[in-house]
Short mmCIF file of C-alpha atoms in Angstrom, two decimals:
data_model
loop_
_atom_site.label_atom_id
_atom_site.label_comp_id
_atom_site.label_asym_id
_atom_site.label_seq_id
_atom_site.Cartn_x
_atom_site.Cartn_y
_atom_site.Cartn_z
CA MET A 158 77.89 24.72 30.20
CA PRO A 159 76.94 28.14 31.95
CA LEU A 160 73.36 28.29 33.21
CA ASN A 161 72.36 31.28 30.84
CA LYS A 162 73.52 29.63 27.86
CA LEU A 163 71.53 26.63 28.45
CA TYR A 164 68.67 28.76 29.29
CA VAL A 165 69.08 30.78 25.97
CA ARG A 166 69.34 27.49 23.87
CA THR A 167 66.19 26.22 25.60
CA ILE A 168 64.25 29.26 24.68
CA VAL A 169 65.49 29.03 21.19
CA ALA A 170 64.42 25.45 20.70
CA PHE A 171 61.02 26.25 22.12
CA LEU A 172 60.41 28.98 19.88
CA LEU A 173 61.42 26.80 17.00
CA ILE A 174 58.85 24.12 17.99
CA VAL A 175 56.23 26.74 18.42
CA ASN A 176 57.15 28.28 14.95
CA VAL A 177 57.00 24.88 13.38
CA MET A 178 53.53 24.09 14.80
CA LEU A 179 52.23 27.65 13.64
CA VAL A 180 53.32 26.50 10.13
CA ILE A 181 51.55 23.27 10.52
CA VAL A 182 48.34 24.87 11.45
CA VAL A 183 48.41 27.60 8.82
CA VAL A 184 49.01 25.10 6.20
CA ARG A 185 46.21 22.94 7.52
CA VAL A 186 43.87 25.99 7.89
CA ARG A 187 44.57 26.89 4.21
CA SER A 188 44.06 23.32 3.12
CA VAL A 189 40.40 23.12 4.95
CA ALA A 190 39.62 26.64 3.62
CA GLY A 191 40.62 25.42 0.09
CA GLN A 192 38.52 22.40 0.33
CA THR A 193 35.78 24.23 1.68
CA ALA A 194 36.04 26.98 -1.19
CA LYS A 195 36.20 24.19 -3.53
CA SER A 196 33.12 22.47 -2.24
CA TYR A 197 31.05 25.79 -2.27
CA ALA A 198 32.46 26.46 -5.76
CA GLU A 199 31.24 22.94 -6.89
CA ARG A 200 27.70 23.44 -5.49
CA GLU A 201 27.69 26.95 -7.27
CA GLN A 202 28.63 25.26 -10.32
CA ARG A 203 26.14 22.61 -10.08
CA LEU A 204 23.41 25.06 -9.36
CA ASN A 205 24.37 26.68 -12.63
CA VAL A 206 24.19 23.63 -14.41
CA ILE A 207 20.60 23.22 -12.97
CA LEU A 208 19.92 26.74 -13.76
CA ASN A 209 21.28 26.64 -17.43
CA THR A 210 20.07 23.10 -18.47
CA GLY A 211 16.85 22.65 -16.44
CA THR A 212 17.70 18.98 -15.39
CA ALA A 213 19.64 17.24 -12.85
CA HIS A 214 18.11 13.98 -12.82
CA HIS A 215 21.58 12.23 -12.89
CA TYR A 216 22.25 13.12 -9.54
CA MET A 217 19.49 11.16 -8.00
CA LYS A 218 17.32 8.04 -8.82
CA ILE A 219 14.21 6.71 -7.35
CA PRO A 220 14.01 2.97 -7.29
CA GLN A 221 11.29 1.20 -9.06
CA GLN A 222 8.03 0.55 -7.16
CA VAL A 223 9.11 2.12 -4.01
CA SER A 224 6.58 2.12 -1.14
CA VAL A 225 5.63 5.02 1.29
CA PHE A 226 3.30 5.12 4.38
CA ASP A 227 0.63 7.73 5.09
CA LEU A 228 -0.21 9.20 8.53
CA THR A 229 -2.38 6.23 9.42
CA HIS A 230 0.15 3.52 8.28
CA ASN A 231 -1.36 2.89 5.00
CA VAL A 232 0.99 1.66 2.43
CA MET A 233 1.22 2.92 -1.12
CA ARG A 234 3.45 3.23 -4.03
CA LEU A 235 5.37 6.65 -4.46
CA ASP A 236 4.32 6.68 -8.07
CA SER A 237 0.78 6.55 -7.17
CA LEU A 238 1.20 10.16 -5.59
CA VAL A 239 2.39 11.48 -8.96
CA LYS A 240 -0.57 10.71 -10.85
CA ALA A 241 -0.49 10.94 -14.70
CA GLY A 242 -1.75 14.28 -16.19
CA ALA A 243 -1.58 16.23 -12.61
CA GLY A 244 1.74 17.86 -13.14
CA ALA A 245 4.92 17.51 -11.29
CA LYS A 246 5.51 17.57 -7.51
CA LEU A 247 8.18 19.66 -5.61
CA VAL A 248 9.51 17.20 -2.98
CA LEU A 249 11.10 18.22 0.33
CA ARG A 250 12.95 15.34 1.75
CA PHE A 251 14.17 15.05 5.22
CA THR A 252 14.71 12.55 8.07
CA ASP A 253 15.00 12.32 12.01
CA ALA A 254 18.83 12.79 11.61
CA ASN A 255 18.32 16.32 10.25
CA CYS A 256 18.56 19.44 12.64
CA GLU A 257 14.87 20.58 13.62
CA SER A 258 15.77 24.15 12.76
CA CYS A 259 17.13 23.15 9.25
CA VAL A 260 13.57 21.40 8.62
CA LYS A 261 11.55 24.15 9.94
CA THR A 262 13.42 26.76 7.75
CA GLU A 263 12.89 24.88 4.58
CA LEU A 264 9.08 24.34 5.57
CA GLU A 265 9.13 28.08 6.05
CA HIS A 266 10.56 28.63 2.52
CA LEU A 267 7.95 26.19 1.17
CA ALA A 268 5.17 28.28 2.59
CA LYS A 269 6.49 31.43 0.83
CA MET A 270 6.53 29.42 -2.56
CA ALA A 271 3.32 27.73 -2.11
CA PRO A 272 1.03 30.58 -3.48
CA VAL A 273 3.20 30.59 -6.66
CA ILE A 274 3.79 26.76 -7.40
CA GLY A 275 0.39 25.58 -5.82
CA ALA A 276 0.26 23.80 -2.35
CA GLU A 277 -1.26 20.84 -4.00
CA ASN A 278 2.06 20.38 -6.05
CA ILE A 279 4.04 20.09 -2.87
CA LEU A 280 4.95 16.73 -1.24
CA LEU A 281 7.06 15.82 1.70
CA LEU A 282 9.10 12.48 2.19
CA ALA A 283 10.25 11.97 5.55
CA SER A 284 12.22 9.11 7.25
CA TYR A 285 11.52 8.15 11.04
CA PRO A 286 11.86 4.85 12.53
CA PHE A 287 8.66 4.57 14.44
CA ALA A 288 5.18 4.19 12.76
CA ASN A 289 3.61 6.80 14.98
CA SER A 290 6.31 9.30 14.56
CA LEU A 291 4.72 10.94 11.59
CA PRO A 292 1.63 12.39 13.12
CA VAL A 293 3.93 13.88 15.65
CA VAL A 294 6.02 15.53 13.26
CA LYS A 295 3.12 16.91 11.27
CA SER A 296 1.93 18.53 14.73
CA GLN A 297 5.29 19.79 15.64
CA PHE A 298 6.16 21.43 12.34
CA GLU A 299 2.56 22.42 11.78
CA ILE A 300 2.81 20.70 8.25
CA ILE A 301 -0.21 21.40 5.96
CA TYR A 302 1.25 19.57 3.03
CA PRO A 303 0.96 15.73 2.07
CA LEU A 304 3.38 14.10 4.33
CA TYR A 305 4.67 10.41 3.87
CA ASN A 306 7.05 8.15 5.65
CA ILE A 307 9.58 6.38 3.27
CA PRO A 308 11.93 3.67 4.45
CA ILE A 309 15.41 5.35 4.96
CA ASP A 310 17.11 2.64 2.69
CA SER A 311 14.88 3.35 -0.22
CA LEU A 312 17.06 6.11 -1.14
CA LYS A 313 20.48 5.11 0.38
CA GLU A 314 22.08 4.71 -2.95
CA ASN A 315 21.85 8.42 -3.75
CA SER A 316 25.10 10.35 -2.56
CA ILE A 317 22.93 13.41 -1.54
CA GLU A 318 21.37 11.33 1.13
CA SER A 319 24.86 11.35 3.00
CA ILE A 320 24.78 15.13 3.47
CA GLN A 321 22.29 14.49 6.38
CA ALA A 322 20.10 17.73 5.81
CA PRO A 323 17.13 18.56 4.08
CA TYR A 324 16.95 18.73 0.17
CA TYR A 325 14.49 19.35 -2.58
CA PHE A 326 13.89 17.67 -5.92
CA ILE A 327 11.20 17.89 -8.46
CA LEU A 328 9.21 14.52 -9.47
CA ASP A 329 7.22 14.01 -12.46
CA GLU A 330 5.18 11.13 -13.59
CA ASP A 331 8.25 9.63 -15.17
CA MET A 332 9.72 9.24 -11.77
CA GLN A 333 13.01 10.87 -12.73
CA PRO A 334 14.07 13.53 -10.02
CA LYS A 335 15.01 16.78 -11.51
CA TYR A 336 16.30 19.99 -9.99
CA VAL A 337 17.97 18.13 -7.10
CA PHE A 338 19.29 20.62 -4.63
CA ALA A 339 20.27 20.83 -0.78
CA PRO A 340 20.15 24.32 0.66
CA ASP A 341 23.25 25.58 2.41
CA LYS A 342 22.83 28.19 5.10
CA TYR A 343 26.36 29.59 4.31
CA LEU A 344 25.09 30.11 0.61
CA PRO A 345 21.69 31.90 1.05
CA GLU A 346 21.89 33.79 -2.45
CA THR A 347 22.54 30.26 -3.97
CA ALA A 348 19.44 28.97 -2.13
CA PHE A 349 17.23 31.77 -3.08
CA ARG A 350 18.09 31.54 -6.76
CA TYR A 351 17.06 27.65 -6.43
CA TYR A 352 13.73 28.91 -5.10
CA GLU A 353 13.19 31.20 -7.89
CA LEU A 354 14.08 28.70 -10.27
CA VAL A 355 11.49 26.38 -8.86
CA GLU A 356 8.73 28.98 -8.86
CA GLU A 357 9.73 29.66 -12.47
CA PHE A 358 9.53 25.98 -13.29
CA PHE A 359 5.99 25.57 -11.77
CA GLN A 360 4.54 28.84 -13.14
CA LYS A 361 5.51 27.55 -16.73
CA SER A 362 4.28 23.95 -15.84
CA ASN A 363 0.91 25.00 -14.41
CA LEU A 364 0.15 27.21 -17.21
CA SER A 365 1.08 24.58 -19.85
CA LEU A 366 -1.00 21.94 -17.72
CA LYS A 367 -4.15 24.12 -17.56
CA LYS A 368 -3.89 24.91 -21.45
CA GLU A 369 -3.59 21.23 -22.26
CA ILE A 370 -6.52 20.09 -19.86
CA SER A 371 -8.74 23.14 -21.00
CA ARG A 372 -8.53 21.51 -24.59
CA LYS A 373 -9.87 17.98 -23.36
CA GLU A 374 -13.23 17.51 -22.34
CA THR A 375 -14.57 15.61 -19.29
CA HIS A 376 -17.71 14.89 -17.34
CA ILE A 377 -18.90 16.54 -14.18
CA THR A 378 -21.47 15.15 -11.71
CA PHE A 379 -22.88 17.53 -8.99
CA ASP A 380 -24.66 15.96 -5.69
CA ARG A 381 -27.15 18.87 -5.81
CA THR A 382 -27.45 22.07 -7.97
CA SER A 383 -29.73 23.99 -5.61
CA TYR A 384 -30.05 25.13 -2.03
CA ASN A 385 -32.97 26.65 -0.19
CA LEU A 386 -31.63 28.50 2.95
CA GLY A 387 -35.10 29.26 4.35
CA LYS A 388 -35.31 32.39 6.32
CA ILE A 389 -32.15 34.11 7.21
CA ARG A 390 -31.08 37.28 9.05
CA GLN A 391 -30.38 40.33 6.91
CA THR A 392 -26.40 40.96 6.60
CA ASP A 393 -25.61 37.65 8.17
CA PRO A 394 -23.27 35.54 5.74
CA TYR A 395 -24.50 31.98 4.97
CA THR A 396 -22.28 29.34 3.20
CA VAL A 397 -23.22 26.23 1.17
CA SER A 398 -21.15 23.90 -0.79
CA TYR A 399 -22.08 22.31 -4.03
CA VAL A 400 -19.96 19.14 -4.25
CA PHE A 401 -19.04 17.49 -7.37
CA LYS A 402 -17.23 14.53 -8.85
CA ASN A 403 -15.10 14.11 -11.99
CA THR A 404 -16.91 11.31 -13.83
CA GLY A 405 -14.94 11.67 -16.92
CA ASP A 406 -11.68 10.20 -18.29
CA CYS A 407 -9.47 13.33 -18.12
CA PRO A 408 -8.81 16.08 -15.48
CA LEU A 409 -11.42 18.73 -14.86
CA ILE A 410 -10.55 22.19 -14.39
CA ILE A 411 -12.97 24.86 -13.39
CA LYS A 412 -12.36 27.85 -15.68
CA THR A 413 -14.43 30.47 -13.89
CA VAL A 414 -17.57 30.96 -11.75
CA LYS A 415 -19.87 33.63 -12.42
CA THR A 416 -22.58 34.99 -9.91
CA ALA A 417 -25.69 37.35 -10.42
CA CYS A 418 -24.47 40.07 -8.04
CA GLY A 419 -22.02 41.11 -5.42
CA CYS A 420 -24.08 39.58 -2.55
CA THR A 421 -23.13 36.19 -3.88
CA THR A 422 -19.25 35.16 -3.55
CA PRO A 423 -18.08 31.90 -5.10
CA THR A 424 -14.79 29.94 -3.82
CA TYR A 425 -13.25 27.07 -5.63
CA LEU A 426 -9.95 25.47 -6.17
CA THR A 427 -8.18 26.39 -9.44
CA ARG A 428 -6.01 23.15 -9.57
CA PRO A 429 -7.01 20.10 -11.85
CA VAL A 430 -9.70 17.64 -10.36
CA MET A 431 -8.33 14.23 -11.44
CA PRO A 432 -10.76 11.61 -12.89
CA GLY A 433 -12.81 9.92 -9.99
CA ASP A 434 -11.84 12.62 -7.46
CA THR A 435 -14.27 15.00 -5.75
CA SER A 436 -14.23 18.89 -5.12
CA SER A 437 -16.52 21.79 -4.29
CA VAL A 438 -17.88 25.07 -5.27
CA THR A 439 -18.53 27.13 -2.12
CA ILE A 440 -20.95 30.01 -2.12
CA THR A 441 -21.41 32.56 0.39
CA TYR A 442 -24.45 34.53 0.53
CA LYS A 443 -25.01 37.90 2.42
CA GLY A 444 -28.51 39.39 1.81
CA ALA A 445 -28.48 43.33 1.87
CA THR A 446 -32.19 43.88 1.77
CA SER A 447 -35.11 41.80 3.18
CA GLY A 448 -37.45 39.59 0.98
CA TYR A 449 -37.36 36.37 -1.12
CA PHE A 450 -34.25 36.05 -3.30
CA ASN A 451 -33.26 33.54 -5.94
CA LYS A 452 -29.71 33.65 -7.18
CA ASP A 453 -27.91 31.83 -10.19
CA ILE A 454 -24.32 30.60 -10.06
CA THR A 455 -22.74 29.65 -13.48
CA VAL A 456 -19.79 27.09 -13.37
CA PHE A 457 -17.69 26.96 -16.45
CA PHE A 458 -15.30 24.01 -17.13
CA ASN A 459 -13.82 21.89 -19.67
CA SER A 460 -16.75 19.86 -20.92
CA LYS A 461 -19.60 19.96 -23.55
CA GLU A 462 -21.83 20.04 -20.39
CA SER A 463 -20.46 23.49 -19.57
CA PRO A 464 -21.80 25.74 -18.07
CA VAL A 465 -23.60 24.18 -15.31
CA ARG A 466 -26.07 26.60 -13.43
CA LEU A 467 -26.26 26.43 -9.62
CA GLN A 468 -29.01 27.86 -7.61
CA ILE A 469 -29.54 29.43 -4.23
CA THR A 470 -32.82 30.61 -2.72
CA GLY A 471 -34.64 31.68 0.67
CA GLU A 472 -36.04 34.79 2.35
CA VAL A 473 -34.06 37.45 3.99
CA ILE A 474 -35.72 38.91 7.25
CA ASN A 475 -35.18 42.14 8.83
CA ASN A 476 -32.83 41.94 11.91
CA GLU A 477 -35.11 44.07 13.95
CA PRO A 478 -37.22 42.00 16.29
#
């Protein structure tokens, strides 16, 4: 066979092989793209189900009497963190297998949602192999929310654990996870829709909880109801805290705190204080004129004892020597 014919046949055969390989690659790419699109479509559809029905607890289950560990290695049951009558918790779940940037991103989203849903309604469940890992994680991510270590095997029966990424769910006192969702960086709009859904849920839940609590009556006990600041310098702010305890049988909520004038500024938590728990009303006083002062602070809450009057006294002295 002449050399040039052999050369031509070799080239043709090579081109045929290349063409077949290209066809295989194209088919494979289309298959992967189709699977990816299907996966995204399924997740979008799943979120739509959550948005439309308001429930997704069938996607996840919490075992009965599962235990968690706090920062100092104390063990407690998970259901004890979701107290009856205290409302639902938004749980962010992550493990040491998740990428740090993914965890950090979701903590940033939590910080944006916290003013709406209430920081006290946020709970972090992490899984790290070593007992001393949790304080390090808290410091590394600058976490300000309650953080607990949960054994990795406790939730292994849930398929969402296999995605190896942070995910959310809402946990109520019935211990049935709702609104289970794993954000996807390739579907940011879907994730933002979920965040809006969560905010809406807690806005309604918090309003309903406050209305329910305000109809119930409890008892409040202050450690003290008056402070004498003695001699204080004019225009310098002075702060005191009136610590109280809910000594009743139902949640206590401070409805409002009224002061006599603008020189007295109150600060207090608006979340319910559970039976047996303590909180405080903090008062900052800033005297504008010299002389003796006697200021009343009136605290209104859900009890027949309401209102309670607090008092702050002292003498403002001139700043001049």
